[in-house]
XYZ file of C-alpha atoms in Angstrom:
343
model
C 32.159 203.982 -21.202
C 33.495 201.753 -21.903
C 34.277 202.768 -23.710
C 34.996 197.586 -18.998
C 28.056 193.689 -14.543
C 25.434 195.665 -15.691
C 22.099 196.889 -13.974
C 21.591 198.498 -11.382
C 19.296 196.015 -9.246
C 19.778 192.929 -10.044
C 16.637 190.369 -11.282
C 15.539 189.276 -8.099
C 16.115 192.965 -6.115
C 14.585 194.660 -9.062
C 11.232 192.465 -8.879
C 11.320 193.413 -4.146
C 12.699 196.696 -4.479
C 10.504 198.356 -8.079
C 9.522 201.108 -6.232
C 12.417 202.294 -4.876
C 14.048 201.639 -7.565
C 12.306 203.938 -10.017
C 12.370 206.616 -7.312
C 15.919 206.473 -7.747
C 15.926 206.712 -11.035
C 13.572 209.378 -11.106
C 15.621 211.057 -9.464
C 18.748 210.503 -11.211
C 16.910 211.076 -14.645
C 16.205 214.771 -13.125
C 19.610 215.225 -12.142
C 20.672 214.934 -15.406
C 18.219 216.832 -16.645
C 19.434 219.865 -14.631
C 22.877 219.690 -15.988
C 23.791 215.867 -16.379
C 25.724 216.528 -12.875
C 25.537 215.299 -9.135
C 27.645 215.672 -6.423
C 28.118 212.364 -5.307
C 27.808 210.842 -1.181
C 31.282 208.994 -0.443
C 31.945 207.039 2.403
C 34.582 208.063 5.246
C 37.557 205.766 5.861
C 39.873 205.090 8.971
C 43.428 207.202 8.417
C 45.708 205.418 6.570
C 42.901 202.466 5.505
C 40.265 202.592 2.636
C 37.246 200.035 2.458
C 36.668 198.744 -1.512
C 33.289 197.058 -1.640
C 30.940 198.550 0.251
C 27.005 198.954 -0.177
C 27.672 196.437 -3.742
C 24.576 194.633 -2.816
C 26.839 191.503 -3.160
C 28.416 192.721 -6.111
C 31.948 192.566 -4.311
C 33.597 191.778 -1.064
C 34.035 194.137 1.367
C 38.016 194.509 2.127
C 40.257 196.802 4.131
C 43.069 197.680 2.230
C 45.511 200.406 3.854
C 47.706 202.557 1.810
C 49.024 205.903 2.797
C 50.601 209.359 0.812
C 53.131 208.517 -0.958
C 55.316 212.300 -1.058
C 57.724 211.564 -3.309
C 54.348 210.825 -6.042
C 52.612 213.697 -4.655
C 55.426 216.063 -5.331
C 54.648 215.453 -8.946
C 51.238 217.254 -8.599
C 50.442 220.103 -10.580
C 50.721 223.151 -7.940
C 47.038 223.720 -8.114
C 45.984 220.468 -7.391
C 48.295 219.998 -4.914
C 47.501 223.424 -3.031
C 43.967 222.483 -3.378
C 44.425 219.064 -1.680
C 41.696 217.355 -3.359
C 41.235 215.182 -6.273
C 38.179 215.829 -8.145
C 36.837 212.486 -9.362
C 34.236 212.205 -12.323
C 32.414 209.326 -12.896
C 29.498 208.945 -15.825
C 26.945 206.862 -14.181
C 24.099 208.451 -14.307
C 21.098 208.249 -14.755
C 21.294 204.321 -13.177
C 24.497 203.261 -13.609
C 26.123 199.446 -14.042
C 27.608 197.039 -11.042
C 30.124 196.741 -10.643
C 31.858 199.801 -12.745
C 29.764 202.599 -10.843
C 26.133 202.549 -9.421
C 24.108 203.523 -6.277
C 24.700 201.567 -3.298
C 22.535 200.100 -1.359
C 21.556 202.979 0.714
C 20.650 204.157 -2.419
C 22.817 207.450 -2.109
C 26.399 206.646 -2.059
C 28.185 205.965 -5.228
C 29.763 202.627 -5.210
C 31.664 200.244 -7.452
C 35.434 199.194 -8.807
C 35.797 203.109 -11.005
C 35.485 205.050 -7.932
C 37.209 202.569 -5.687
C 40.875 202.924 -6.922
C 40.085 206.622 -7.556
C 39.645 206.493 -3.739
C 43.107 204.592 -3.435
C 45.053 206.451 -5.978
C 43.422 209.485 -3.999
C 44.835 208.164 -0.571
C 48.211 207.781 -2.678
C 48.259 210.939 -4.020
C 47.775 212.562 -0.457
C 44.485 214.506 -1.582
C 40.809 213.542 -0.280
C 38.591 212.388 -3.345
C 35.729 214.831 -4.145
C 33.425 212.251 -6.651
C 30.952 213.987 -8.747
C 28.742 212.124 -10.970
C 27.594 212.695 -14.413
C 25.781 211.375 -18.110
C 28.247 209.522 -20.009
C 28.034 212.243 -21.858
C 28.349 215.031 -19.538
C 31.666 213.700 -18.191
C 34.183 214.813 -20.851
C 32.511 217.613 -20.848
C 33.630 217.945 -17.022
C 36.694 217.574 -17.924
C 37.098 219.375 -20.260
C 35.520 222.840 -18.377
C 37.840 221.949 -15.595
C 34.857 220.735 -13.131
C 37.160 217.319 -12.928
C 40.165 216.624 -12.653
C 40.082 212.499 -13.658
C 37.575 210.756 -14.853
C 37.560 207.177 -13.482
C 34.990 205.335 -15.188
C 36.004 202.238 -17.705
C 36.946 205.250 -20.318
C 38.309 203.259 -23.142
C 42.031 204.964 -24.431
C 41.723 205.544 -28.092
C 43.949 207.424 -30.508
C 40.759 210.042 -31.045
C 40.670 210.736 -27.401
C 43.794 211.780 -26.684
C 43.666 214.983 -29.122
C 42.292 216.325 -25.937
C 42.753 214.037 -22.631
C 46.178 212.593 -21.551
C 45.831 208.747 -19.818
C 47.045 206.866 -17.245
C 46.224 202.807 -18.194
C 44.907 200.723 -14.877
C 42.590 197.136 -16.125
C 41.696 195.494 -20.011
C 39.322 196.528 -21.744
C 37.352 193.669 -22.771
C 33.992 194.124 -24.533
C 31.143 191.602 -24.795
C 28.036 190.684 -26.216
C 25.067 189.706 -24.323
C 22.200 187.458 -25.458
C 19.199 184.805 -24.382
C 20.473 182.215 -23.345
C 18.547 180.500 -25.993
C 20.149 182.546 -28.347
C 22.174 179.922 -31.240
C 24.789 182.235 -32.609
C 27.877 183.369 -30.923
C 30.603 186.213 -31.896
C 34.017 184.547 -32.644
C 35.327 188.049 -33.925
C 34.106 188.349 -37.452
C 31.329 191.303 -37.429
C 29.193 188.719 -40.527
C 27.344 187.141 -37.910
C 25.598 190.339 -36.740
C 23.861 190.598 -39.788
C 20.409 190.501 -39.545
C 20.411 191.184 -36.253
C 19.574 194.303 -33.579
C 21.819 194.911 -31.315
C 21.724 197.944 -28.246
C 24.888 199.648 -27.325
C 25.787 202.875 -25.335
C 25.529 206.506 -27.010
C 29.550 207.937 -27.039
C 31.034 204.669 -26.042
C 33.897 203.029 -27.671
C 31.545 199.958 -28.190
C 29.368 202.181 -30.190
C 32.486 203.070 -32.698
C 33.200 199.883 -33.144
C 29.442 198.393 -33.410
C 28.786 201.399 -35.801
C 31.574 200.703 -38.061
C 30.537 196.872 -38.419
C 27.350 198.456 -39.577
C 29.034 200.465 -42.046
C 30.906 197.197 -43.201
C 27.641 195.155 -43.101
C 25.919 197.795 -45.364
C 28.586 197.999 -48.024
C 27.602 194.351 -48.690
C 24.340 194.622 -48.590
C 23.474 193.187 -44.674
C 21.840 195.373 -42.393
C 22.884 195.860 -38.680
C 20.078 197.387 -36.460
C 21.747 199.821 -33.305
C 19.144 200.363 -31.142
C 19.764 202.788 -28.313
C 17.951 203.058 -24.493
C 18.380 205.276 -21.450
C 19.458 202.891 -19.063
C 20.476 199.635 -18.601
C 17.165 198.795 -16.609
C 15.205 199.429 -20.230
C 17.939 198.042 -22.134
C 17.531 194.669 -20.210
C 13.693 194.832 -20.816
C 13.728 194.958 -24.222
C 16.101 192.107 -24.531
C 14.134 190.043 -22.197
C 11.272 191.108 -24.665
C 12.992 190.059 -27.626
C 12.998 193.734 -28.887
C 17.169 193.269 -29.283
C 19.006 190.038 -30.485
C 22.169 191.188 -27.961
C 23.795 193.691 -25.857
C 27.071 194.925 -26.541
C 28.825 196.782 -23.631
C 31.735 196.022 -21.062
C 32.527 193.116 -19.954
C 32.266 193.020 -16.402
C 29.177 194.735 -16.447
C 27.720 192.396 -19.001
C 28.854 189.131 -17.055
C 27.793 190.427 -13.745
C 24.233 190.756 -14.965
C 24.856 186.738 -16.882
C 25.298 185.805 -12.882
C 21.781 187.367 -11.733
C 19.534 186.297 -14.561
C 20.713 182.205 -14.305
C 17.413 181.333 -12.125
C 15.106 183.967 -13.668
C 12.522 183.301 -16.373
C 15.183 185.140 -18.864
C 18.913 183.725 -18.538
C 21.144 185.457 -20.815
C 24.658 184.147 -21.628
C 28.674 185.818 -22.929
C 28.071 185.159 -26.599
C 31.182 186.428 -27.629
C 33.917 188.874 -26.595
C 36.378 191.738 -28.594
C 38.913 193.443 -27.496
C 38.088 197.637 -26.954
C 41.160 198.078 -29.574
C 40.254 196.448 -32.054
C 41.853 192.556 -33.496
C 45.064 193.380 -33.022
C 45.763 195.511 -30.023
C 44.393 194.719 -26.180
C 42.068 197.112 -25.600
C 42.679 199.572 -22.170
C 40.724 201.678 -19.802
C 42.252 204.660 -17.888
C 41.900 207.578 -15.774
C 40.689 210.234 -18.026
C 42.251 213.605 -17.074
C 42.363 216.950 -19.968
C 45.566 217.125 -22.434
C 48.394 218.871 -21.194
C 47.179 219.047 -17.177
C 50.765 217.032 -15.579
C 47.913 214.297 -13.862
C 48.726 211.544 -16.365
C 52.250 211.098 -14.991
C 51.278 211.149 -11.012
C 48.348 209.249 -11.882
C 50.429 206.575 -13.284
C 53.472 206.180 -10.827
C 49.621 206.235 -8.127
C 48.827 203.169 -9.687
C 51.861 201.673 -10.179
C 53.078 202.123 -6.586
C 49.620 199.974 -5.354
C 50.784 197.672 -7.955
C 53.762 196.772 -6.978
C 52.649 196.683 -3.351
C 49.467 193.938 -3.649
C 47.013 196.637 -2.754
C 45.740 196.867 -6.907
C 45.580 193.064 -6.705
C 43.106 193.211 -3.572
C 41.041 195.961 -5.240
C 41.130 193.521 -8.409
C 40.418 191.017 -6.132
C 36.978 192.189 -4.203
C 35.635 193.486 -7.125
C 35.914 189.523 -9.292
C 37.528 191.272 -11.547
C 41.658 189.685 -11.606
C 41.677 188.674 -15.107
C 41.572 192.417 -15.841
C 44.691 193.343 -14.714
C 47.484 195.207 -15.912
C 51.515 194.352 -14.769
C 51.822 198.395 -14.667
C 49.873 201.245 -15.537
C 51.417 203.486 -18.439
C 51.314 206.997 -19.829
C 48.790 207.408 -23.184
C 49.494 203.733 -24.150
C 48.875 202.827 -27.607
C 44.927 202.952 -27.986
C 42.075 201.772 -29.982
C 42.967 202.864 -33.706
C 42.123 206.057 -35.767
C 40.826 203.476 -38.096
C 38.633 200.911 -36.154
C 41.195 198.734 -37.437
């Protein structure tokens, strides 16, 4: 995932609503076991308006943004999509999601988050009705491959490896981070050797996993050990971090930065111990809308995003979700991504 705040429930709300949280997680896990897919509940807006930040449990400032179809852009859509009248949007947020990027809202059914809100804004520019499907992270790409999904908006990092199968329209910076207990006495400054002897959790199948495993390989060549651990969801990861079973969690900076704010007044406060570009040392990582290669969607998606940038809706969306620092000046089709050699 990047592959781009983490934990469906804040510590305070988790303590107050453990029963409800458990029920949601059980339901989501059941859905994942039945193919890793579910239709997500969506909200309805007044014509010409997309309201972002709804049902966010305080992760965002609810904001109504005026946006309507731009026919010069929608005319560039593939015929099949334009005639169907819907944009099928994939979100890799099962089972538990990750605020602020994508998670189940305060009504316990509606998918909310910054990623899906941008997808809804883009759909409005394209004159299409958004149809949202939720998947586990791995099955999101299966959905794109099979044609069940037109485009993924799910903190997907632009990588050169993924370009073999997908086409991209960039829309946000991709910065990764290490979250550690506040008491931890180490900081990551870009040198992977500081991770020697540590145990770090990461999401399976993500861009950050690829980077971490490359660092693990390099440390092994030097006779040093990095232990990588995986958990089913963010709640389990944070239980492990709080109990000392892991030294750090390596994930998307927005998720982790949000979680740090939620732990500040708890018995187990955390901190950001360092950041790293999702595209490696020499290139700024990018998050991108992701469609099947050859679909013809990347260009109209980029055009729609650039329309939102030029007219201020993009800035309003980022501000609502407290992500203004991750803004891009423009959307590009298939910009340079994480190199194949991870350099």
